[in-house]
mmCIF file of C-alpha atoms and ligand atoms in Angstrom:
data_model
loop_
_atom_site.group_PDB
_atom_site.id
_atom_site.type_symbol
_atom_site.label_atom_id
_atom_site.label_comp_id
_atom_site.label_asym_id
_atom_site.label_seq_id
_atom_site.Cartn_x
_atom_site.Cartn_y
_atom_site.Cartn_z
ATOM 1 C CA MET A 28 -44.405 -5.108 -85.078
ATOM 2 C CA LYS A 29 -44.618 -3.454 -81.844
ATOM 3 C CA SER A 30 -41.497 -1.781 -80.543
ATOM 4 C CA ILE A 31 -39.825 -2.911 -77.641
ATOM 5 C CA SER A 32 -39.378 -0.145 -75.231
ATOM 6 C CA PHE A 33 -36.178 0.012 -73.206
ATOM 7 C CA TYR A 34 -37.108 3.680 -72.279
ATOM 8 C CA PRO A 35 -36.362 4.132 -68.658
ATOM 9 C CA GLY A 36 -40.067 5.333 -68.011
ATOM 10 C CA PRO A 37 -42.716 5.051 -69.264
ATOM 11 C CA SER A 38 -41.389 1.710 -70.270
ATOM 12 C CA ARG A 39 -42.275 -2.015 -71.309
ATOM 13 C CA VAL A 40 -45.518 -2.562 -69.509
ATOM 14 C CA GLN A 41 -46.080 -6.100 -67.708
ATOM 15 C CA SER A 42 -47.382 -8.524 -70.758
ATOM 16 C CA GLU A 43 -50.283 -9.718 -68.585
ATOM 17 C CA VAL A 44 -51.657 -5.871 -68.401
ATOM 18 C CA PRO A 45 -53.887 -6.329 -71.152
ATOM 19 C CA SER A 46 -55.925 -9.204 -69.470
ATOM 20 C CA TYR A 47 -55.940 -7.431 -66.262
ATOM 21 C CA LEU A 48 -57.437 -4.478 -68.210
ATOM 22 C CA SER A 49 -60.396 -6.500 -69.238
ATOM 23 C CA GLU A 50 -60.710 -8.173 -65.895
ATOM 24 C CA ALA A 51 -61.081 -4.864 -64.386
ATOM 25 C CA TYR A 52 -63.778 -3.816 -66.822
ATOM 26 C CA GLU A 53 -65.483 -7.156 -66.129
ATOM 27 C CA SER A 54 -65.160 -6.998 -62.531
ATOM 28 C CA GLY A 55 -67.218 -3.811 -62.183
ATOM 29 C CA ILE A 56 -64.798 -1.968 -60.007
ATOM 30 C CA LEU A 57 -64.305 0.456 -62.681
ATOM 31 C CA GLY A 58 -67.815 1.929 -62.026
ATOM 32 C CA MET A 59 -67.770 1.567 -58.145
ATOM 33 C CA ASN A 60 -67.851 4.336 -55.846
ATOM 34 C CA HIS A 61 -64.391 4.933 -53.998
ATOM 35 C CA ARG A 62 -65.880 4.878 -50.585
ATOM 36 C CA SER A 63 -67.776 1.459 -51.438
ATOM 37 C CA GLN A 64 -66.580 -1.687 -49.796
ATOM 38 C CA PRO A 65 -65.318 -3.519 -52.750
ATOM 39 C CA PHE A 66 -62.948 -0.377 -53.447
ATOM 40 C CA MET A 67 -61.917 -0.343 -49.697
ATOM 41 C CA SER A 68 -61.396 -4.103 -49.726
ATOM 42 C CA LEU A 69 -58.976 -3.602 -52.811
ATOM 43 C CA LEU A 70 -56.751 -0.921 -50.928
ATOM 44 C CA GLU A 71 -56.624 -3.025 -48.064
ATOM 45 C CA GLU A 72 -55.549 -6.179 -50.098
ATOM 46 C CA ASN A 73 -53.006 -3.942 -52.079
ATOM 47 C CA ASP A 74 -51.648 -3.049 -48.617
ATOM 48 C CA HIS A 75 -50.915 -6.674 -47.820
ATOM 49 C CA ILE A 76 -49.602 -7.468 -51.138
ATOM 50 C CA LEU A 77 -47.290 -4.631 -51.449
ATOM 51 C CA LYS A 78 -45.893 -5.045 -47.909
ATOM 52 C CA GLU A 79 -45.546 -8.830 -48.594
ATOM 53 C CA LYS A 80 -43.764 -8.552 -52.051
ATOM 54 C CA LEU A 81 -41.744 -5.434 -51.248
ATOM 55 C CA LYS A 82 -40.817 -6.298 -47.626
ATOM 56 C CA ILE A 83 -42.487 -2.793 -46.511
ATOM 57 C CA PRO A 84 -42.662 -2.665 -42.683
ATOM 58 C CA LYS A 85 -46.287 -3.538 -41.459
ATOM 59 C CA SER A 86 -46.278 -0.280 -39.676
ATOM 60 C CA TYR A 87 -45.551 1.904 -42.633
ATOM 61 C CA ARG A 88 -48.670 3.707 -44.451
ATOM 62 C CA ILE A 89 -48.978 3.376 -48.151
ATOM 63 C CA TYR A 90 -50.867 6.292 -50.089
ATOM 64 C CA TYR A 91 -51.817 6.551 -53.667
ATOM 65 C CA VAL A 92 -50.963 9.778 -55.570
ATOM 66 C CA SER A 93 -50.802 10.822 -59.127
ATOM 67 C CA SER A 94 -46.961 10.974 -59.645
ATOM 68 C CA ALA A 95 -43.300 11.341 -57.960
ATOM 69 C CA THR A 96 -43.637 14.987 -58.685
ATOM 70 C CA GLU A 97 -46.720 15.302 -56.439
ATOM 71 C CA CYS A 98 -44.703 13.443 -53.788
ATOM 72 C CA TRP A 99 -41.980 16.165 -53.936
ATOM 73 C CA GLU A 100 -44.926 19.002 -53.385
ATOM 74 C CA ILE A 101 -46.895 16.814 -50.643
ATOM 75 C CA ILE A 102 -43.365 16.572 -48.783
ATOM 76 C CA ALA A 103 -42.632 20.291 -49.155
ATOM 77 C CA GLN A 104 -46.353 21.256 -48.310
ATOM 78 C CA SER A 105 -46.789 18.867 -45.053
ATOM 79 C CA LEU A 106 -43.271 18.715 -43.694
ATOM 80 C CA THR A 107 -40.510 20.588 -44.988
ATOM 81 C CA LYS A 108 -42.210 24.076 -44.937
ATOM 82 C CA GLN A 109 -42.022 23.586 -41.260
ATOM 83 C CA LEU A 110 -38.851 21.479 -40.513
ATOM 84 C CA GLY A 111 -36.592 22.846 -43.428
ATOM 85 C CA SER A 112 -34.958 20.245 -45.986
ATOM 86 C CA LEU A 113 -31.569 19.257 -47.130
ATOM 87 C CA HIS A 114 -31.396 17.722 -50.519
ATOM 88 C CA LEU A 115 -28.232 15.824 -51.588
ATOM 89 C CA TYR A 116 -28.129 15.217 -55.381
ATOM 90 C CA ASN A 117 -26.040 14.618 -58.186
ATOM 91 C CA GLY A 118 -28.509 14.772 -61.173
ATOM 92 C CA ALA A 119 -31.555 16.377 -62.928
ATOM 93 C CA PHE A 120 -34.357 14.726 -60.744
ATOM 94 C CA GLY A 121 -32.694 15.329 -57.556
ATOM 95 C CA LYS A 122 -32.177 19.022 -58.564
ATOM 96 C CA LYS A 123 -35.766 19.463 -59.740
ATOM 97 C CA TRP A 124 -36.849 17.981 -56.350
ATOM 98 C CA HIS A 125 -34.860 20.576 -54.639
ATOM 99 C CA SER A 126 -35.665 23.444 -56.886
ATOM 100 C CA TYR A 127 -39.741 22.735 -56.637
ATOM 101 C CA THR A 128 -39.086 22.341 -52.625
ATOM 102 C CA ARG A 129 -37.238 25.882 -52.780
ATOM 103 C CA SER A 130 -40.046 27.664 -54.463
ATOM 104 C CA LEU A 131 -42.681 26.243 -51.840
ATOM 105 C CA THR A 132 -40.591 26.717 -48.919
ATOM 106 C CA SER A 133 -38.091 29.191 -47.790
ATOM 107 C CA SER A 134 -35.558 26.972 -46.458
ATOM 108 C CA ALA A 135 -34.524 23.997 -49.147
ATOM 109 C CA ALA A 136 -30.564 23.548 -48.566
ATOM 110 C CA LYS A 137 -28.797 21.541 -50.963
ATOM 111 C CA ILE A 138 -25.532 19.500 -51.423
ATOM 112 C CA GLU A 139 -24.943 19.151 -55.059
ATOM 113 C CA TYR A 140 -22.160 16.439 -55.604
ATOM 114 C CA ASP A 141 -20.453 14.754 -58.715
ATOM 115 C CA SER A 142 -22.217 11.722 -60.280
ATOM 116 C CA GLN A 143 -18.769 10.005 -60.206
ATOM 117 C CA ASP A 144 -18.422 10.600 -56.604
ATOM 118 C CA GLN A 145 -19.831 8.604 -53.259
ATOM 119 C CA LEU A 146 -22.786 10.455 -51.554
ATOM 120 C CA PRO A 147 -20.814 13.001 -49.357
ATOM 121 C CA VAL A 148 -22.159 11.768 -45.646
ATOM 122 C CA ALA A 149 -19.606 13.868 -44.038
ATOM 123 C CA ASP A 150 -20.541 17.034 -45.762
ATOM 124 C CA ILE A 151 -24.164 16.842 -44.020
ATOM 125 C CA GLY A 152 -22.878 18.594 -40.841
ATOM 126 C CA ASN A 153 -25.680 19.449 -38.430
ATOM 127 C CA PRO A 154 -28.854 19.583 -40.616
ATOM 128 C CA LYS A 155 -30.993 20.645 -37.409
ATOM 129 C CA ASP A 156 -34.527 19.525 -37.973
ATOM 130 C CA ALA A 157 -34.227 19.259 -41.790
ATOM 131 C CA VAL A 158 -35.872 16.536 -43.815
ATOM 132 C CA ILE A 159 -32.849 14.799 -45.536
ATOM 133 C CA CYS A 160 -33.762 14.103 -49.026
ATOM 134 C CA MET A 161 -32.093 11.804 -51.448
ATOM 135 C CA THR A 162 -32.630 10.400 -55.146
ATOM 136 C CA GLN A 163 -31.536 6.723 -54.406
ATOM 137 C CA ASN A 164 -31.671 5.868 -58.071
ATOM 138 C CA GLU A 165 -30.737 9.117 -60.278
ATOM 139 C CA THR A 166 -32.591 8.360 -63.562
ATOM 140 C CA SER A 167 -31.242 11.167 -65.497
ATOM 141 C CA ASN A 168 -27.538 9.805 -65.120
ATOM 142 C CA GLY A 169 -27.651 6.134 -64.222
ATOM 143 C CA SER A 170 -26.044 6.583 -60.676
ATOM 144 C CA CYS A 171 -27.196 5.278 -57.544
ATOM 145 C CA ILE A 172 -26.871 5.256 -53.786
ATOM 146 C CA ASP A 173 -26.018 2.183 -51.952
ATOM 147 C CA PRO A 174 -29.031 1.129 -49.577
ATOM 148 C CA SER A 175 -26.126 0.645 -46.996
ATOM 149 C CA LEU A 176 -25.144 4.418 -47.191
ATOM 150 C CA ILE A 177 -28.972 5.389 -46.593
ATOM 151 C CA ALA A 178 -28.741 3.214 -43.413
ATOM 152 C CA ASP A 179 -25.373 4.870 -42.167
ATOM 153 C CA ILE A 180 -27.205 8.345 -42.530
ATOM 154 C CA ARG A 181 -29.974 6.901 -40.507
ATOM 155 C CA THR A 182 -27.541 5.858 -37.768
ATOM 156 C CA GLN A 183 -25.853 9.258 -37.815
ATOM 157 C CA TYR A 184 -29.033 11.202 -37.969
ATOM 158 C CA PRO A 185 -31.578 9.340 -35.822
ATOM 159 C CA ASP A 186 -33.883 12.215 -35.309
ATOM 160 C CA ASN A 187 -34.319 13.600 -38.795
ATOM 161 C CA LEU A 188 -36.894 12.384 -41.236
ATOM 162 C CA ILE A 189 -35.324 10.689 -44.191
ATOM 163 C CA ALA A 190 -37.100 10.969 -47.353
ATOM 164 C CA VAL A 191 -35.831 8.935 -50.675
ATOM 165 C CA ASP A 192 -37.175 9.176 -54.043
ATOM 166 C CA ALA A 193 -36.811 5.800 -55.246
ATOM 167 C CA THR A 194 -38.971 6.235 -58.424
ATOM 168 C CA SER A 195 -36.770 3.987 -60.745
ATOM 169 C CA SER A 196 -35.666 1.419 -58.301
ATOM 170 C CA MET A 197 -38.689 0.570 -56.179
ATOM 171 C CA ALA A 198 -40.086 -2.815 -56.956
ATOM 172 C CA GLY A 199 -36.804 -3.568 -58.830
ATOM 173 C CA ILE A 200 -34.152 -3.691 -56.166
ATOM 174 C CA SER A 201 -34.426 -4.613 -52.781
ATOM 175 C CA LEU A 202 -34.653 -1.465 -50.502
ATOM 176 C CA GLU A 203 -34.660 -1.231 -46.873
ATOM 177 C CA PHE A 204 -37.663 0.756 -45.922
ATOM 178 C CA ASN A 205 -36.916 1.055 -42.211
ATOM 179 C CA THR A 206 -33.823 2.922 -43.092
ATOM 180 C CA ALA A 207 -35.890 6.081 -44.133
ATOM 181 C CA ASP A 208 -39.290 7.485 -43.112
ATOM 182 C CA ILE A 209 -40.697 8.630 -46.808
ATOM 183 C CA TRP A 210 -40.180 6.699 -49.917
ATOM 184 C CA PHE A 211 -41.946 7.352 -53.086
ATOM 185 C CA ALA A 212 -42.192 5.716 -56.686
ATOM 186 C CA SER A 213 -44.413 6.327 -59.752
ATOM 187 C CA VAL A 214 -45.668 2.812 -61.262
ATOM 188 C CA GLN A 215 -44.118 3.375 -64.959
ATOM 189 C CA LYS A 216 -40.813 2.316 -64.096
ATOM 190 C CA CYS A 217 -39.965 -0.948 -62.177
ATOM 191 C CA PHE A 218 -43.624 -1.793 -61.350
ATOM 192 C CA GLY A 219 -44.476 -2.062 -65.098
ATOM 193 C CA LEU A 220 -47.751 -0.421 -65.372
ATOM 194 C CA PRO A 221 -49.084 2.429 -67.243
ATOM 195 C CA SER A 222 -48.093 5.823 -66.140
ATOM 196 C CA GLY A 223 -50.293 8.022 -64.026
ATOM 197 C CA MET A 224 -49.981 6.894 -60.524
ATOM 198 C CA ALA A 225 -47.455 6.929 -57.704
ATOM 199 C CA LEU A 226 -46.928 5.271 -54.174
ATOM 200 C CA LEU A 227 -45.950 7.531 -51.111
ATOM 201 C CA ILE A 228 -44.802 5.480 -48.335
ATOM 202 C CA CYS A 229 -44.427 6.811 -44.803
ATOM 203 C CA SER A 230 -43.276 5.735 -41.372
ATOM 204 C CA PRO A 231 -45.631 6.190 -38.303
ATOM 205 C CA ARG A 232 -42.816 8.866 -37.113
ATOM 206 C CA THR A 233 -43.627 10.774 -40.360
ATOM 207 C CA LEU A 234 -47.185 10.768 -39.280
ATOM 208 C CA ASN A 235 -46.639 11.838 -35.487
ATOM 209 C CA ILE A 236 -44.517 14.750 -36.724
ATOM 210 C CA CYS A 237 -47.343 15.464 -39.142
ATOM 211 C CA GLN A 238 -49.751 15.651 -36.476
ATOM 212 C CA ASP A 239 -47.739 18.156 -34.775
ATOM 213 C CA ILE A 240 -47.280 20.327 -37.382
ATOM 214 C CA GLY A 241 -50.880 19.997 -38.318
ATOM 215 C CA GLU A 242 -51.027 21.403 -42.033
ATOM 216 C CA LYS A 243 -54.348 21.052 -43.615
ATOM 217 C CA ASP A 244 -54.312 23.463 -46.370
ATOM 218 C CA HIS A 245 -54.092 21.228 -49.222
ATOM 219 C CA TYR A 246 -56.475 18.582 -50.936
ATOM 220 C CA ASN A 247 -53.352 16.375 -50.674
ATOM 221 C CA SER A 248 -52.231 17.353 -47.050
ATOM 222 C CA LEU A 249 -50.842 14.279 -45.764
ATOM 223 C CA LEU A 250 -53.035 14.512 -42.804
ATOM 224 C CA PHE A 251 -56.052 14.397 -45.091
ATOM 225 C CA MET A 252 -54.617 11.531 -46.938
ATOM 226 C CA GLU A 253 -54.063 9.724 -43.483
ATOM 227 C CA GLU A 254 -57.586 10.423 -42.212
ATOM 228 C CA ASN A 255 -58.802 8.382 -45.329
ATOM 229 C CA MET A 256 -56.471 5.857 -45.777
ATOM 230 C CA LYS A 257 -57.181 4.662 -42.074
ATOM 231 C CA LEU A 258 -60.668 3.856 -43.535
ATOM 232 C CA TRP A 259 -58.940 2.350 -46.860
ATOM 233 C CA GLN A 260 -60.127 5.272 -48.761
ATOM 234 C CA THR A 261 -58.415 8.242 -50.607
ATOM 235 C CA THR A 262 -58.763 12.054 -50.459
ATOM 236 C CA HIS A 263 -60.410 12.316 -53.825
ATOM 237 C CA THR A 264 -61.530 9.541 -56.745
ATOM 238 C CA PRO A 265 -58.371 8.152 -57.376
ATOM 239 C CA ASN A 266 -56.847 6.183 -60.380
ATOM 240 C CA ILE A 267 -59.138 2.984 -59.766
ATOM 241 C CA LEU A 268 -57.714 1.231 -62.869
ATOM 242 C CA SER A 269 -54.221 1.550 -61.739
ATOM 243 C CA ILE A 270 -54.792 0.389 -58.393
ATOM 244 C CA PHE A 271 -56.542 -2.557 -59.887
ATOM 245 C CA LEU A 272 -53.710 -3.229 -62.266
ATOM 246 C CA LEU A 273 -51.094 -2.767 -59.294
ATOM 247 C CA ASN A 274 -53.173 -5.375 -57.630
ATOM 248 C CA ARG A 275 -52.874 -7.896 -60.274
ATOM 249 C CA VAL A 276 -49.024 -7.150 -61.319
ATOM 250 C CA MET A 277 -47.637 -7.224 -57.714
ATOM 251 C CA SER A 278 -49.772 -10.448 -56.976
ATOM 252 C CA ALA A 279 -48.277 -11.965 -59.774
ATOM 253 C CA ARG A 280 -44.735 -10.601 -58.992
ATOM 254 C CA LYS A 281 -42.054 -12.717 -57.326
ATOM 255 C CA ILE A 282 -40.794 -11.755 -53.820
ATOM 256 C CA ILE A 283 -38.306 -8.632 -54.236
ATOM 257 C CA SER A 284 -35.142 -10.649 -53.259
ATOM 258 C CA LYS A 285 -35.868 -12.701 -56.114
ATOM 259 C CA VAL A 286 -36.545 -9.843 -58.498
ATOM 260 C CA ASP A 287 -33.350 -7.992 -57.137
ATOM 261 C CA LYS A 288 -31.169 -11.091 -57.986
ATOM 262 C CA LYS A 289 -32.462 -11.270 -61.501
ATOM 263 C CA LEU A 290 -31.775 -7.427 -62.095
ATOM 264 C CA ASN A 291 -28.616 -7.536 -60.503
ATOM 265 C CA LYS A 292 -27.552 -10.681 -62.695
ATOM 266 C CA ARG A 293 -29.002 -8.901 -66.080
ATOM 267 C CA ALA A 294 -26.964 -5.694 -64.853
ATOM 268 C CA THR A 295 -23.894 -8.055 -64.549
ATOM 269 C CA GLN A 296 -24.185 -9.355 -68.045
ATOM 270 C CA TRP A 297 -24.983 -5.938 -69.518
ATOM 271 C CA ALA A 298 -21.673 -4.530 -67.897
ATOM 272 C CA GLU A 299 -19.736 -7.603 -69.119
ATOM 273 C CA PHE A 300 -21.331 -6.838 -72.655
ATOM 274 C CA PHE A 301 -20.417 -3.087 -72.829
ATOM 275 C CA GLU A 302 -16.971 -3.940 -71.469
ATOM 276 C CA LYS A 303 -15.982 -5.099 -74.882
ATOM 277 C CA ALA A 304 -17.608 -1.971 -76.693
ATOM 278 C CA THR A 305 -15.449 0.600 -78.285
ATOM 279 C CA ASN A 306 -17.976 3.237 -79.128
ATOM 280 C CA LEU A 307 -19.881 3.164 -75.914
ATOM 281 C CA LYS A 308 -18.968 2.941 -72.272
ATOM 282 C CA PHE A 309 -20.629 3.643 -69.048
ATOM 283 C CA TYR A 310 -21.307 7.247 -68.147
ATOM 284 C CA ILE A 311 -20.732 6.276 -64.508
ATOM 285 C CA GLU A 312 -17.108 5.154 -64.274
ATOM 286 C CA ASN A 313 -17.156 3.358 -60.739
ATOM 287 C CA SER A 314 -19.503 0.036 -61.247
ATOM 288 C CA GLU A 315 -20.419 0.663 -57.343
ATOM 289 C CA LEU A 316 -21.946 3.953 -58.040
ATOM 290 C CA ARG A 317 -23.634 2.655 -61.266
ATOM 291 C CA SER A 318 -27.709 2.150 -61.142
ATOM 292 C CA LYS A 319 -28.614 -1.604 -61.598
ATOM 293 C CA THR A 320 -31.973 -0.492 -63.087
ATOM 294 C CA ILE A 321 -30.999 2.431 -65.574
ATOM 295 C CA LEU A 322 -27.895 1.730 -67.769
ATOM 296 C CA THR A 323 -26.522 5.133 -69.096
ATOM 297 C CA LEU A 324 -23.820 4.747 -71.471
ATOM 298 C CA GLU A 325 -21.897 7.541 -73.424
ATOM 299 C CA GLY A 326 -20.521 7.920 -76.708
ATOM 300 C CA ASP A 327 -19.799 10.285 -79.499
ATOM 301 C CA PRO A 328 -22.638 12.732 -80.303
ATOM 302 C CA ASP A 329 -22.674 11.236 -83.947
ATOM 303 C CA PHE A 330 -22.224 7.914 -83.054
ATOM 304 C CA ILE A 331 -25.319 8.389 -80.482
ATOM 305 C CA ALA A 332 -27.695 9.991 -83.143
ATOM 306 C CA THR A 333 -26.987 7.184 -85.668
ATOM 307 C CA LEU A 334 -27.587 4.654 -82.947
ATOM 308 C CA ARG A 335 -30.958 6.049 -82.064
ATOM 309 C CA LYS A 336 -32.052 6.102 -85.381
ATOM 310 C CA GLU A 337 -31.021 2.594 -86.421
ATOM 311 C CA ALA A 338 -32.556 1.388 -83.155
ATOM 312 C CA SER A 339 -35.748 2.917 -84.180
ATOM 313 C CA GLU A 340 -35.754 1.335 -87.340
ATOM 314 C CA ALA A 341 -35.139 -2.126 -85.567
ATOM 315 C CA GLY A 342 -38.149 -1.618 -83.580
ATOM 316 C CA LEU A 343 -36.233 -0.742 -80.446
ATOM 317 C CA ILE A 344 -36.916 2.067 -78.262
ATOM 318 C CA LEU A 345 -33.821 3.359 -76.469
ATOM 319 C CA GLY A 346 -33.855 6.274 -73.811
ATOM 320 C CA THR A 347 -32.397 9.411 -74.916
ATOM 321 C CA GLY A 348 -29.835 11.014 -72.799
ATOM 322 C CA TYR A 349 -31.423 13.485 -69.909
ATOM 323 C CA GLY A 350 -30.911 17.212 -69.896
ATOM 324 C CA ASP A 351 -27.236 18.049 -70.210
ATOM 325 C CA LEU A 352 -26.470 14.535 -71.477
ATOM 326 C CA LYS A 353 -28.907 14.380 -74.054
ATOM 327 C CA GLU A 354 -26.572 14.197 -76.940
ATOM 328 C CA THR A 355 -23.878 12.008 -75.590
ATOM 329 C CA THR A 356 -25.567 9.617 -73.854
ATOM 330 C CA ILE A 357 -28.352 6.705 -74.414
ATOM 331 C CA ARG A 358 -30.193 5.159 -71.472
ATOM 332 C CA ILE A 359 -31.404 1.313 -71.187
ATOM 333 C CA ALA A 360 -33.944 0.283 -68.961
ATOM 334 C CA ASN A 361 -33.279 -2.800 -67.092
ATOM 335 C CA PHE A 362 -36.940 -3.209 -65.400
ATOM 336 C CA PRO A 363 -38.228 -6.631 -64.263
ATOM 337 C CA ALA A 364 -41.056 -6.533 -67.037
ATOM 338 C CA LEU A 365 -38.389 -6.964 -69.896
ATOM 339 C CA LYS A 366 -38.144 -10.180 -71.221
ATOM 340 C CA LYS A 367 -35.306 -12.312 -71.815
ATOM 341 C CA LYS A 368 -35.686 -12.799 -75.422
ATOM 342 C CA GLU A 369 -36.066 -8.719 -75.846
ATOM 343 C CA ILE A 370 -33.047 -8.164 -74.098
ATOM 344 C CA LYS A 371 -31.203 -10.710 -76.540
ATOM 345 C CA TYR A 372 -32.866 -9.188 -79.423
ATOM 346 C CA LEU A 373 -31.234 -5.668 -78.312
ATOM 347 C CA ARG A 374 -28.005 -7.452 -77.503
ATOM 348 C CA ASP A 375 -27.810 -9.004 -81.092
ATOM 349 C CA PHE A 376 -28.832 -5.612 -82.318
ATOM 350 C CA LEU A 377 -25.702 -4.004 -80.545
ATOM 351 C CA ILE A 378 -23.262 -6.156 -81.166
ATOM 352 C CA PRO A 379 -22.140 -5.176 -84.922
ATOM 353 C CA ILE A 380 -22.503 -1.473 -84.118
ATOM 354 C CA ILE A 381 -20.641 -0.799 -80.683
HETATM 355 C C1 PLP B 405 -39.315 9.442 -63.251
HETATM 356 C C2 PLP B 405 -39.068 9.956 -62.228
HETATM 357 C C3 PLP B 405 -39.632 11.042 -61.519
HETATM 358 C C4 PLP B 405 -40.904 11.888 -62.107
HETATM 359 O O1 PLP B 405 -41.827 10.822 -62.075
HETATM 360 P P1 PLP B 405 -43.451 11.547 -62.444
HETATM 361 O O2 PLP B 405 -44.206 10.169 -62.260
HETATM 362 O O3 PLP B 405 -43.384 11.716 -63.756
HETATM 363 O O4 PLP B 405 -43.541 12.478 -61.672
HETATM 364 C C5 PLP B 405 -38.909 11.443 -60.227
HETATM 365 N N1 PLP B 405 -37.718 11.057 -59.914
HETATM 366 C C6 PLP B 405 -37.165 10.158 -60.435
HETATM 367 C C7 PLP B 405 -35.824 9.790 -59.669
HETATM 368 C C8 PLP B 405 -37.729 9.394 -61.720
HETATM 369 O O5 PLP B 405 -36.932 8.475 -62.157
#
């Protein structure tokens, strides 16, 4: 039996992927040049589908890159090197973004806060021109930033660019794209796709500012990406297979408000479920700060080790804790591709143990 992956990315891929894979092969798209009409049409169609299904403003531009990590570098190269950046974070992914940026630019400021606390908006002070960088869903510890707080920051700092890493929440929960300028996510999380591609989404204002800066030193400079995407093309030969799979998966997906509702309901059911547990409790204590897509549960290290072992024997892949939380937590993905019966199987496995 194939194991069920509740790992928070790569995770369970959408069940229809095998048939989309053979469809991609049969259609001939995989052998087409990336400046050919069929490929350009695919990108144009994806633009419509993604904007419709995820409620992305029509004026925003969607680019295809290799990973969320690449997005950190693109933002640093093309924008924050000149503008500076202010990183607000409470976990390992936010910290990595800051440290990559710091090594590429000289002026990456940070506000590191406790994962049990609300984002300290009042501490932002006067960020000058800095790009305000946030990790909406901190995959390492299972905390999240409420979308309404991002909207508050937008209102308080209307002139600053705001960049949001939404890698483990985009396509899972409703995001208000117009409250920030730059959003990105890789596809191996809520999109339910094989790893190896990410989307970078930018507001028109981001591109205007990019034009003023004029950075063109890299193959993945945002200005080059824009010159190509205007023609429904990419700077280099992209992952055509992933782009095709994204098309099919997102065509079949329900609109984001429905997906959000489903995941919220499942998150509530999980919260009720773990309330009764004696060996595991949510790492993030305040339920309002808890991610809806990544459940992080804390327990005694010996218990966590046994749980992992027994889960694996039962054909369940649970996420290990991340970084400092490796020995004391497990993570469970609450991603759209997971099926009701798979969740039930995990619950039935957990009941006698926790
Ligand atoms: C998974 C993840 C990343 C890294 O994604 P890659 O595609 O491996 O670069 C970055 N940020 C967050 C919040 C993530 O969950």
